[in-house]
Coordinates of C-alpha atoms and ligand atoms in Angstrom, one line a residue:
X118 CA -20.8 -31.1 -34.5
X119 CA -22.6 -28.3 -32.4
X120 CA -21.0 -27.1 -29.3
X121 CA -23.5 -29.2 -26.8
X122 CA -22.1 -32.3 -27.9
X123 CA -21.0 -34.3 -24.8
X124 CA -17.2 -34.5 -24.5
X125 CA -15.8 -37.5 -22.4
X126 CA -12.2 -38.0 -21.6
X127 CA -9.9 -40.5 -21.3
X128 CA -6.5 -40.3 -19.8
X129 CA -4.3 -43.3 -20.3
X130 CA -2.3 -43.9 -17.0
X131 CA -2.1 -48.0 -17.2
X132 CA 1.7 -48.2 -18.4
X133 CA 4.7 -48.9 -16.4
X134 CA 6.9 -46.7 -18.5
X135 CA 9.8 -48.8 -18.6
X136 CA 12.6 -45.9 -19.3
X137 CA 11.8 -44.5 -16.3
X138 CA 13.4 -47.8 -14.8
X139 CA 11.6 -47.5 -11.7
X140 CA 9.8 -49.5 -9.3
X141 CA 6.9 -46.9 -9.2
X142 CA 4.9 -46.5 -12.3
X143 CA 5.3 -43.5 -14.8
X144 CA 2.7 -41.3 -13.8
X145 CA 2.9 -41.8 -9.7
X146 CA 6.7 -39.6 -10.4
X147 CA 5.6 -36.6 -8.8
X148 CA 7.0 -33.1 -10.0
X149 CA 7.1 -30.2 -7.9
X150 CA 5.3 -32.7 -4.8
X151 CA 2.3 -33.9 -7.2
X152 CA 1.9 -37.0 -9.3
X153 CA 2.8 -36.7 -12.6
X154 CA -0.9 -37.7 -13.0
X155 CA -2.7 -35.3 -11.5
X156 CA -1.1 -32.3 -13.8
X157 CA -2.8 -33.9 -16.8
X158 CA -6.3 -34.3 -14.6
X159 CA -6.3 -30.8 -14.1
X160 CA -5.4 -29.9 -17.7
X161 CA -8.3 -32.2 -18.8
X162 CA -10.6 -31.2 -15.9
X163 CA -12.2 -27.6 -17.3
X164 CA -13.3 -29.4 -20.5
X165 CA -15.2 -32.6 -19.8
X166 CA -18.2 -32.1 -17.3
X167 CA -19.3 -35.2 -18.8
X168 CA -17.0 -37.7 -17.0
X169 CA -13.2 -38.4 -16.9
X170 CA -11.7 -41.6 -16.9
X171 CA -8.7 -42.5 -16.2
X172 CA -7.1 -46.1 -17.6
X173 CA -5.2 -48.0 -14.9
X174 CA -3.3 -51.1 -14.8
X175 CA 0.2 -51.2 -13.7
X176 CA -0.1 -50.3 -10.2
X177 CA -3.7 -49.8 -10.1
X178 CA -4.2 -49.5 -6.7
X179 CA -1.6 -47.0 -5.5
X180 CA -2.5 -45.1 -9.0
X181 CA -6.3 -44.9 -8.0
X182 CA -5.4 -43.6 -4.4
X183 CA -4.0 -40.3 -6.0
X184 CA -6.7 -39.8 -8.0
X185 CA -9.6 -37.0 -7.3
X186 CA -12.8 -38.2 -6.3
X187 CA -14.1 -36.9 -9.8
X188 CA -11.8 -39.2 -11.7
X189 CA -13.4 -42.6 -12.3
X190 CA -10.6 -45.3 -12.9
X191 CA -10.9 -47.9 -15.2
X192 CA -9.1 -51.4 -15.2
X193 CA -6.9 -52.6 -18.2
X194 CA -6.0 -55.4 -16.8
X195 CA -3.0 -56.3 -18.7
X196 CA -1.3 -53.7 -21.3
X197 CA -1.7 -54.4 -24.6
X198 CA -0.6 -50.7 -26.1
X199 CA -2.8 -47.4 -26.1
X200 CA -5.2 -48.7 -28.8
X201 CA -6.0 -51.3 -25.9
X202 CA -6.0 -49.0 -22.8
X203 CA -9.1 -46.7 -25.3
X204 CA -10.8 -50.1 -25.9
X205 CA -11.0 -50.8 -22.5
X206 CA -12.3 -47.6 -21.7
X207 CA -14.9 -47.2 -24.4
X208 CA -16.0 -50.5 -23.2
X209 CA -16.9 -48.4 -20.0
X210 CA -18.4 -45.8 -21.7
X211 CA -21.1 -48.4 -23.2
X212 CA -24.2 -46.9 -24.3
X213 CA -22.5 -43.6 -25.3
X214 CA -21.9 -42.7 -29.3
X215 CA -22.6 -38.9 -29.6
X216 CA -20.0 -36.0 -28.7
X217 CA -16.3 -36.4 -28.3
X218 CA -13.9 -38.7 -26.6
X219 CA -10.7 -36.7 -26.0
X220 CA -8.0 -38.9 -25.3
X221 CA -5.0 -37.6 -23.2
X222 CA -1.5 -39.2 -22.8
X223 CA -0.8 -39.6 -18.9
X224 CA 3.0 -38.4 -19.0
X225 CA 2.6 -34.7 -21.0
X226 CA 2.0 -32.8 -17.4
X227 CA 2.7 -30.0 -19.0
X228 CA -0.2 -29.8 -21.4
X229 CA -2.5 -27.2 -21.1
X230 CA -6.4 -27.1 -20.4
X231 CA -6.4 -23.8 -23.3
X232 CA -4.2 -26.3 -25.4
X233 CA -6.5 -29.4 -24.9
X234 CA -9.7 -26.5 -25.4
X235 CA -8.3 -25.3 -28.8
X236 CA -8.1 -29.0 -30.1
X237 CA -11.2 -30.1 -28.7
X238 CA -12.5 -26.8 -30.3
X239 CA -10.5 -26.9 -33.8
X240 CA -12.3 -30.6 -33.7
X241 CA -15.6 -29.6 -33.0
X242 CA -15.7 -26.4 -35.9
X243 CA -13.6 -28.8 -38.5
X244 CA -16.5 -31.7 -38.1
X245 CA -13.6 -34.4 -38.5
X246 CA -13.7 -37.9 -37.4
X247 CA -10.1 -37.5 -35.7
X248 CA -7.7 -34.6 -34.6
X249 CA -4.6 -35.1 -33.3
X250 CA -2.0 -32.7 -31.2
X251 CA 1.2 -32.3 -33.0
X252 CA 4.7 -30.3 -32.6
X253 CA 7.4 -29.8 -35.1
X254 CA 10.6 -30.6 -32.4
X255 CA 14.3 -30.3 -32.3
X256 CA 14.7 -33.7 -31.1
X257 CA 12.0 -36.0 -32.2
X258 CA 13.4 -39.2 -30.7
X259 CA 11.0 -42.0 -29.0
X260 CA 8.1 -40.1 -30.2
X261 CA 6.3 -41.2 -33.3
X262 CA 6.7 -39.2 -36.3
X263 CA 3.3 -37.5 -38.4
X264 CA 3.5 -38.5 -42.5
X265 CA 0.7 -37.6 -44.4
X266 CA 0.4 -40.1 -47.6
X267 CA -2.0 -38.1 -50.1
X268 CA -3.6 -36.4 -47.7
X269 CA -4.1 -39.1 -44.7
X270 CA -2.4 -38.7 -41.6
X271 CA -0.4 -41.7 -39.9
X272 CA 1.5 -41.8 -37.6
X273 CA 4.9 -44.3 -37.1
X274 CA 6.6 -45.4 -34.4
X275 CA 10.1 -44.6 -34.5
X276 CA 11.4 -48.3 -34.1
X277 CA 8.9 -49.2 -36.9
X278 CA 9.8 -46.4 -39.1
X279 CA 11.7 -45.8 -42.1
X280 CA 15.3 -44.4 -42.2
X281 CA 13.5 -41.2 -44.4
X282 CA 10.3 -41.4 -41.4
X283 CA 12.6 -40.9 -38.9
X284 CA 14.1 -37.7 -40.2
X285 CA 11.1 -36.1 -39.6
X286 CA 10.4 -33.6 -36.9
X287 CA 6.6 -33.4 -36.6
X288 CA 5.7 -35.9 -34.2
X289 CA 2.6 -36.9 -32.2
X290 CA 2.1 -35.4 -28.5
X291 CA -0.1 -38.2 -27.6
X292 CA -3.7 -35.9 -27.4
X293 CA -6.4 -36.7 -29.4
X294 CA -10.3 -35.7 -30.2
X295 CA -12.2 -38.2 -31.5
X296 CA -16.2 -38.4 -33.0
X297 CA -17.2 -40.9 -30.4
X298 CA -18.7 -43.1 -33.2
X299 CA -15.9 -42.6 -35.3
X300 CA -13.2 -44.4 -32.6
X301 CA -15.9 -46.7 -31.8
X302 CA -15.7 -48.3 -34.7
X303 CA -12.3 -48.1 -35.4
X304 CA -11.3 -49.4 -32.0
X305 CA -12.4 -52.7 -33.0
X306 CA -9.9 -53.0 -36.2
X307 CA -6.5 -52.8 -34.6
X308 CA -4.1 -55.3 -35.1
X309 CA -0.6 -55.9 -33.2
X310 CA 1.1 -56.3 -36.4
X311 CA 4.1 -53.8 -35.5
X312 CA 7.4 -54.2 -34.1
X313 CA 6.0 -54.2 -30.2
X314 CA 3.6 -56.5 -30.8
X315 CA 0.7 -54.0 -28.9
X316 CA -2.3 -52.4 -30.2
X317 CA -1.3 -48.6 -31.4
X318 CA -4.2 -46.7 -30.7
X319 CA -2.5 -44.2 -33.1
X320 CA -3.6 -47.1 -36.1
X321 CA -7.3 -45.7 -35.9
X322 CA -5.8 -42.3 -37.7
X323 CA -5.8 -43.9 -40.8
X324 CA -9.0 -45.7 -40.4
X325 CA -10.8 -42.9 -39.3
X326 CA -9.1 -40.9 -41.9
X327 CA -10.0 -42.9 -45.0
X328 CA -13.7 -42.8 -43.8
X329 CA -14.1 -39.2 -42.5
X330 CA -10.8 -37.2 -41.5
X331 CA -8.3 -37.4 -39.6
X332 CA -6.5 -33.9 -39.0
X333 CA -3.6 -32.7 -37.0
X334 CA -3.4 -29.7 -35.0
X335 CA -0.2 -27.9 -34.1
X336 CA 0.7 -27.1 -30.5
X337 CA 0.8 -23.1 -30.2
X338 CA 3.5 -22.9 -27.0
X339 CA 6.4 -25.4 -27.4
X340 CA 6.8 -26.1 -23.5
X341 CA 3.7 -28.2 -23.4
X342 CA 5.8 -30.5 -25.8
X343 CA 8.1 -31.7 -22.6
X344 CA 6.7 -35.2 -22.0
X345 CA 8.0 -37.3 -19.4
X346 CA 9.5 -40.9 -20.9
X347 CA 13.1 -40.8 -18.8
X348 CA 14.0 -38.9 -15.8
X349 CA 16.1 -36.6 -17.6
X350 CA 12.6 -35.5 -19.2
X351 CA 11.2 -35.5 -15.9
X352 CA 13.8 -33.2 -14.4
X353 CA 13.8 -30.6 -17.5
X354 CA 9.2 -30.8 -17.3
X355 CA 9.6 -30.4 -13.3
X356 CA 12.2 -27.2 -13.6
X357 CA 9.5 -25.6 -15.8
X358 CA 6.7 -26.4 -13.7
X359 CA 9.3 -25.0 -11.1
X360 CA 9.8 -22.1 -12.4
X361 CA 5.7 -21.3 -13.0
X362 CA 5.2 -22.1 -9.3
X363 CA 7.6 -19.7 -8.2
X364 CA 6.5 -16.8 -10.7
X365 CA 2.9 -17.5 -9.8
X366 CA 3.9 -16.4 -6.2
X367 CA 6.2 -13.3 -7.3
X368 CA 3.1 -12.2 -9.1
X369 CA 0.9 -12.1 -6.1
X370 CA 3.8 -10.5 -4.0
X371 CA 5.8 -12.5 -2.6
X372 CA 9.9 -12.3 -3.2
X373 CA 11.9 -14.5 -4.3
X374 CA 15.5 -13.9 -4.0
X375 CA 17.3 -16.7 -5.5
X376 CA 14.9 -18.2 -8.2
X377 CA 17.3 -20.7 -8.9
X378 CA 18.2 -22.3 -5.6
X379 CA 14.4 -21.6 -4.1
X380 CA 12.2 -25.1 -4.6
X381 CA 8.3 -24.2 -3.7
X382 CA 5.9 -27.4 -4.5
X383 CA 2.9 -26.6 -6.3
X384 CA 0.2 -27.4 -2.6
X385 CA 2.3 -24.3 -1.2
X386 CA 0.5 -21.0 0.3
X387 CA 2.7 -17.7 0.9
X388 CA 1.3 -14.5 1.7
X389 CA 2.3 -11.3 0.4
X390 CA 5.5 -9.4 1.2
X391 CA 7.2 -12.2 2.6
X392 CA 10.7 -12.8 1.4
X393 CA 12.4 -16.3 0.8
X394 CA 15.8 -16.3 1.1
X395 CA 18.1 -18.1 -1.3
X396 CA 18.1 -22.1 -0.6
X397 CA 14.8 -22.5 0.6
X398 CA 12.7 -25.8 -0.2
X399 CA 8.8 -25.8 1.1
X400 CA 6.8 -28.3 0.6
X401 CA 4.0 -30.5 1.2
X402 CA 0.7 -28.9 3.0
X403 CA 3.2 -26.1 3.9
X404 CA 1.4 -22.7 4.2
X405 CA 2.9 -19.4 5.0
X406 CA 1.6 -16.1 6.3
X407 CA 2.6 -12.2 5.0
X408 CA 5.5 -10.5 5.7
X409 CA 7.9 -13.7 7.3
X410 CA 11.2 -14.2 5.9
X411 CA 12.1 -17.9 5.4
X412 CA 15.5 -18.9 4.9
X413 CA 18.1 -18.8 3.9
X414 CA 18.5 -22.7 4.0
X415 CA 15.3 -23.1 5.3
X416 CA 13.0 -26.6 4.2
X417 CA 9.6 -26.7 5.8
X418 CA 7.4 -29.4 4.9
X419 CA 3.3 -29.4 6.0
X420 CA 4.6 -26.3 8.2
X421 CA 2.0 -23.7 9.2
X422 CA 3.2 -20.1 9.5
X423 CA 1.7 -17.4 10.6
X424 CA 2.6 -13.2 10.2
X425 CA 5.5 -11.2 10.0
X426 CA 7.8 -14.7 11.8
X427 CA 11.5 -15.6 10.6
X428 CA 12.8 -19.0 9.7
X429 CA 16.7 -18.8 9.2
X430 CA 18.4 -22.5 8.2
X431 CA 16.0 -24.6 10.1
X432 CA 13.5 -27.4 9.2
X433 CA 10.0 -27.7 10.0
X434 CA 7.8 -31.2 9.6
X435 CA 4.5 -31.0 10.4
X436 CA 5.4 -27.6 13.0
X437 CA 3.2 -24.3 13.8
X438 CA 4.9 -21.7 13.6
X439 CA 3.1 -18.6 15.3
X440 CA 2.8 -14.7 14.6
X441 CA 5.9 -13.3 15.1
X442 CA 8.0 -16.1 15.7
X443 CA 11.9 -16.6 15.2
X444 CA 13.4 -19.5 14.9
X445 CA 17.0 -20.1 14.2
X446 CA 19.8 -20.3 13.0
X447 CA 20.4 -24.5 12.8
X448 CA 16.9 -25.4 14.6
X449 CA 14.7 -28.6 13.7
X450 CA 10.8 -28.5 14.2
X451 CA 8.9 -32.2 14.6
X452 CA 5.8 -33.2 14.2
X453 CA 3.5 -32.0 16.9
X454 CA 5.4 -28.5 17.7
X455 CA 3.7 -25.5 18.5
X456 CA 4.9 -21.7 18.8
X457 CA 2.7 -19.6 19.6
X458 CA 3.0 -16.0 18.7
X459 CA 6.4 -13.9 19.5
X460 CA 7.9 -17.4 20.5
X461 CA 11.8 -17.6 20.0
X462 CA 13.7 -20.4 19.1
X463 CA 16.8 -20.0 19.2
X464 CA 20.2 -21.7 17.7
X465 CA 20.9 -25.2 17.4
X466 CA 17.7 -26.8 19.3
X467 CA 15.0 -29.3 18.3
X468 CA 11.3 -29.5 19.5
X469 CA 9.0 -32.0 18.6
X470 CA 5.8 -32.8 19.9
X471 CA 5.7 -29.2 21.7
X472 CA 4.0 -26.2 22.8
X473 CA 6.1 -22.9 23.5
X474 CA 3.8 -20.2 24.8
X475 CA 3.8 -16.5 23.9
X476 CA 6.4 -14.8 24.1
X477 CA 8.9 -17.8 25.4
X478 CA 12.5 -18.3 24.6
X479 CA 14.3 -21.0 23.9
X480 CA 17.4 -19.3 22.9
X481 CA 20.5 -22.0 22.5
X482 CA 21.1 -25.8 22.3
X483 CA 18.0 -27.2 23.5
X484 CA 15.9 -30.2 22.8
X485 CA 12.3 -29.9 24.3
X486 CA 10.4 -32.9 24.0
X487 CA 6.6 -34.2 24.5
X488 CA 6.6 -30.5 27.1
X489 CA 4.0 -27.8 27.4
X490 CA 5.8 -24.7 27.9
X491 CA 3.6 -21.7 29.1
X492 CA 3.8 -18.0 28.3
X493 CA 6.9 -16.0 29.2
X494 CA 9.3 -18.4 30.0
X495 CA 13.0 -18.6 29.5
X496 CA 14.7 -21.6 29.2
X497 CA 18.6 -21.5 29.5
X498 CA 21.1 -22.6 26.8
X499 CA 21.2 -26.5 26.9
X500 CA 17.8 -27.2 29.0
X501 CA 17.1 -30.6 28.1
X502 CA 13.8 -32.4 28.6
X503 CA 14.8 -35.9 29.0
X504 CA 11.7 -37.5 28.1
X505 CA 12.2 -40.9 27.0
X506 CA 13.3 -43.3 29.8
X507 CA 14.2 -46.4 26.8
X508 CA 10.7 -47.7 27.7
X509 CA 8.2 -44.6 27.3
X510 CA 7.7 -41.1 26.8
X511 CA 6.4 -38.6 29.3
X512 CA 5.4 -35.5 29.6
X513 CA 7.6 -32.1 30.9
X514 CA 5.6 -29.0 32.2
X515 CA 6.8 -25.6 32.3
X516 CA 4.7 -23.2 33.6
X517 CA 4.5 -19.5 32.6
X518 CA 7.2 -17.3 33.8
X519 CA 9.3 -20.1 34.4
X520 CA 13.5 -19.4 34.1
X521 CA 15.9 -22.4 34.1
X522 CA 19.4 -21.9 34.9
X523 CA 22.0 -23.1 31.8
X524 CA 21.9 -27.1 31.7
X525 CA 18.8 -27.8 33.0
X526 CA 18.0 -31.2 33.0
X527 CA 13.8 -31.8 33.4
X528 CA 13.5 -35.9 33.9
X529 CA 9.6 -36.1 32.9
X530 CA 7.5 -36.6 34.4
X531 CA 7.7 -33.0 35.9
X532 CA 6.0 -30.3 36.3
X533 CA 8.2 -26.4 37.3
X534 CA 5.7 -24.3 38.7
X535 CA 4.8 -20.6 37.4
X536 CA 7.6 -18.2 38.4
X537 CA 9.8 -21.4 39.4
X538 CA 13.8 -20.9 38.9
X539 CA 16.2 -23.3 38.8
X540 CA 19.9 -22.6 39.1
X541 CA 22.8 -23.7 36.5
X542 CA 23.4 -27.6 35.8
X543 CA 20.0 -28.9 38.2
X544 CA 18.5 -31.8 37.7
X545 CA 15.2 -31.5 38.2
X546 CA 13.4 -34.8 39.0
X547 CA 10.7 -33.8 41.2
X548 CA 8.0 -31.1 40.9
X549 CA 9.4 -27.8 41.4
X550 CA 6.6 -25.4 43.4
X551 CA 5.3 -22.2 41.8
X552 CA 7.4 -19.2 42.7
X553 CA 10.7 -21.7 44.0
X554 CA 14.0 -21.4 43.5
X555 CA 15.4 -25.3 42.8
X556 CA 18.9 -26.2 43.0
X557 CA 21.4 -29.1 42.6
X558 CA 20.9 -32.5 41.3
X559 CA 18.5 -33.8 42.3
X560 CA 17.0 -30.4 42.3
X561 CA 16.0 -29.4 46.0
X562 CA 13.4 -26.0 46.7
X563 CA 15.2 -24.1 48.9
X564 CA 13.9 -20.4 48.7
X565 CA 12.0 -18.2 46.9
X566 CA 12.6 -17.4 43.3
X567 CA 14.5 -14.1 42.0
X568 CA 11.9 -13.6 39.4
X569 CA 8.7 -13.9 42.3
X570 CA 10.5 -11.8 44.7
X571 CA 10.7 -8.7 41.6
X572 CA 7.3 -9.6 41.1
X573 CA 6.2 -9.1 44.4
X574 CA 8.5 -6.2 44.9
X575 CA 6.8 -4.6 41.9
X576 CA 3.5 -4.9 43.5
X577 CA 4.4 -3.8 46.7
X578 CA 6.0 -0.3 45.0
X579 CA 3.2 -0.1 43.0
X580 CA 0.7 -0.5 46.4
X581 CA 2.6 2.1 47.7
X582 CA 2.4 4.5 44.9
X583 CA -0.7 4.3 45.4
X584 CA -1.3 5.3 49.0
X585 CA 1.4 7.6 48.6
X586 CA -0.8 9.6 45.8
Ligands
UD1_782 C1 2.8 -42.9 -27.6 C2 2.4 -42.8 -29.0 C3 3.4 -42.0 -29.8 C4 3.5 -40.6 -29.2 C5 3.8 -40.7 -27.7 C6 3.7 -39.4 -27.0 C7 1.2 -44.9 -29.5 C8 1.3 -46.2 -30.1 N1 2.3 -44.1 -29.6 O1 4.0 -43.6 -27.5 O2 3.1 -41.9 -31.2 O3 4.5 -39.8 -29.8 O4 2.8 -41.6 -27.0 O5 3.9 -39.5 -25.7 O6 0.2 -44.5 -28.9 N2 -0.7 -46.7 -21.6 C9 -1.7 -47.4 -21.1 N3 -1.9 -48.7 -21.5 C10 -1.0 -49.4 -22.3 C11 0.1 -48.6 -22.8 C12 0.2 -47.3 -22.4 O7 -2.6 -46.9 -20.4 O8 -1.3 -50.5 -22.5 C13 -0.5 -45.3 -21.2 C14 0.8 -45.0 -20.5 O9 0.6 -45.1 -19.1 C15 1.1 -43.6 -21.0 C16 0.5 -43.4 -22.3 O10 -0.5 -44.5 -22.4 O11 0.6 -42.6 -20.1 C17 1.4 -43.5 -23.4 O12 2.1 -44.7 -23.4 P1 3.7 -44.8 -23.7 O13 4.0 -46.3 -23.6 O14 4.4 -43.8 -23.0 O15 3.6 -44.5 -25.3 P2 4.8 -44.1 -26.2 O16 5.6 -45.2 -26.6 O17 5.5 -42.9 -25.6
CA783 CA1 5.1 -41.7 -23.7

């Protein structure tokens, strides 16, 4: 077969995979944050510019909204067995009888695209009708075994095999290469005539064998070999996959203190010379800048951060974390909240749906709400936007240079004016005026702030500097 033949590949996704006993089907288990599925896409991916099909069934729909756009499902609509799932999609790949069909187990997510290259390439150079992806393993069990009757490969199922068949070792990973033409017309000749009553698309190896070859091929690193039928498979495949993720970022400078207690998911972006801290758990669209150190204890998930900030035993969902940031100990980040650069957040508060300006603090025990906090502001320990009146949520604003005094209650909607003060335990239910010092509950104006007058004393000094030289 020349090397321009077409390849096409199937990956077989339809199953429920019953040991998993889950509500979710088999290859929607994610590992590391991503479906189980999309590991073997990507494996598959490099080799088949020809088209990639994925077989659907159980599930379908929540199956085909995790797959790339460049992954065309195909419908079996009930599951008959593997034999049935490639039937179903050679049926869409009508028309088609030159080049390969490679045909790829949905639950190996640890399989290669250099694995699934060397069989497609062993294939091609051997001009077989059928090669299939093999390992010699420790613990066969569940996995059918590889005999070879005078020279023909055949694969058994282990609750159809033999007590001698199941003493073997060498079983079947569940890749395949196929001469289109060959599976073609072997497809058609399975029977159900097995213990589970389905078609085993592993049948056409003798078929194909007996009229061309059928061949195996030998996996070259044993990991691969972790396919996922239980969730004590999926846990030992995930703390591999685990382990590469965090490697992959060691190698491109970032450190890792604690490999063993530090969980990155695969979507995660660090920059280099940044340091996690034993603990740590990022996830989701989480993306972090250079020279931050995150943790210990720390879980962000779809958190931006930017340069050189520090994230000690907080949480972060859907937060911004600026340059130079510092947030923590014991501080929880919603969905909506925005630091901006040299922001501090201190111990023990929680923002959500926020914007702290440069350079604020929000040192101790706060919880800031659906507010806009300018630049320069200081809020004292226990501030408290009350924003939520049991009916609806408004909106606090702090302008720039503002200080509240400790216990600070802000009833939205309010507005404390640049420069504003406010002294220890107000309640501040009324707009407090730019440059005012507010008292008392409810808050009342009744001078002029401490932080106004040293501003206005500093340009007075400076005004007279200058006339004096
Ligand atoms: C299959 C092989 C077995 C091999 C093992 C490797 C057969 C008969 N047996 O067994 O020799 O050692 O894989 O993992 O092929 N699927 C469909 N439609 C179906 C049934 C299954 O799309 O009707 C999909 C599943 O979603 C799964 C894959 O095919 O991704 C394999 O199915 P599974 O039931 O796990 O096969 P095994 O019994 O493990
Ligand atoms: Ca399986």
């Amino acid at each position: 077969m020349s090397e321009s033949s077409p390849i096409f590949a199937v990956i077989l996704a339809a199953g429920k995979g019953t040991r998993m006993k889950s509500n979710r089907a088999k290859v929607l288990h994610t590992l590391c944050g991503v479906p189980m599925v999309n590991y073997v896409i990507d494996a598959t991916r490099p080799l088949v510019p020809e088209g990639l099909f994925v077989v659907v069934g159980h599930q379908a729909e929540l199956v085909e909204a995790v797959l790339p756009e460049d992954a065309k499902p195909v419908l079996q609509e009930e599951q008959h067995g593997t034999g049935d799932a490639v039937r179903v999609a050679l049926a869409a790949l009508e028309g088609e009888d030159e080049g390969i069909l490679l045909v790829v187990n949905g639950d190996g997510p640890l399989i290669s695209d250099k694995t699934l290259g060397e069989l497609v390439e062993r294939h091609s150079s051997a001009g077989v009708g059928a090669t299939v992806l093999v390992a010699e393993l420790e613990d066969p069990s569940g996995l059918g075994r590889v005999v070879e009757d005078a020279g023909v490969v055949r694969i058994v199922e282990e609750r159809d095999a033999t007590e001698s068949q199941r003493q073997v070792r060498l079983v079947n990973l569940g890749l395949y290469a196929f001469k289109l033409s060959e599976i073609r017309s072997a497809i058609g000749g399975l029977t159900s005539e097995n213990k589970s009553g389905e078609l085993y698309l592993t049948d056409v190896l003798e078929t194909i064998g007996r009229r061309s070859r059928a061949v195996t091929y030998k996996l070259k690193n044993p990991e691969e070999a972790n396919l996922v039928n239980d969730r004590s498979q999926l846990a030992r495949a995930e703390e591999i996959l685990r382990r590469r993720i965090l490697d992959t970022h060691m190698r491109h400078g970032v450190t890792v203190r604690d490999p063993a207690s530090t969980h990155i998911e695969a979507t995660v972006e660090i920059g280099r010379d940044t340091v996690i801290l034993p603990g740590s758990l990022l996830r989701g669209q989480t993306s972090i800048g250079t020279d931050c150190v995150i943790g210990p204890s720390t879980d962000l998930q779809d958190t931006l951060v930017g340069n050189g900030a520090l994230v000690e035993h907080s949480v972060g969902r859907g937060a911004e974390i600026g340059d130079r940031v510092s947030v923590g100990p014991y501080s929880f980040l919603r969905a909506g909240t925005v630091l901006e650069p040299g922001a501090k957040i201190g111990a023990y508060c929680e923002v959500k749906n926020s914007r702290v300006g440069a350079g604020s603090k929000v040192p101790h025990l706060s919880y800031v709400g659906d507010a806009e906090i300018g630049a320069g502001a200081n809020l004292g320990a226990g501030t408290i936007t009350a924003n939520y009146d049991g009916e609806k949520k408004y909106r606090t604003m702090v302008k720039d240079g503002v200080f509240t005094g400790v216990n600070t209650n802000l009833i939205a909607p309010v507005t404390v004016g640049e420069d504003a003060y406010t002294g220890a335990g107000s309640v501040v239910n009324k707009d407090v005026p730019a440059g005012k010092l507010a008292v008392g509950a409810p808050a009342r104006a009744i001078r002029e702030s401490p932080q106004r007058r040293r501003k206005r004393a500093g340009r007075d000094g400076s005004a007279k500097n200058e006339t004096e030289g």
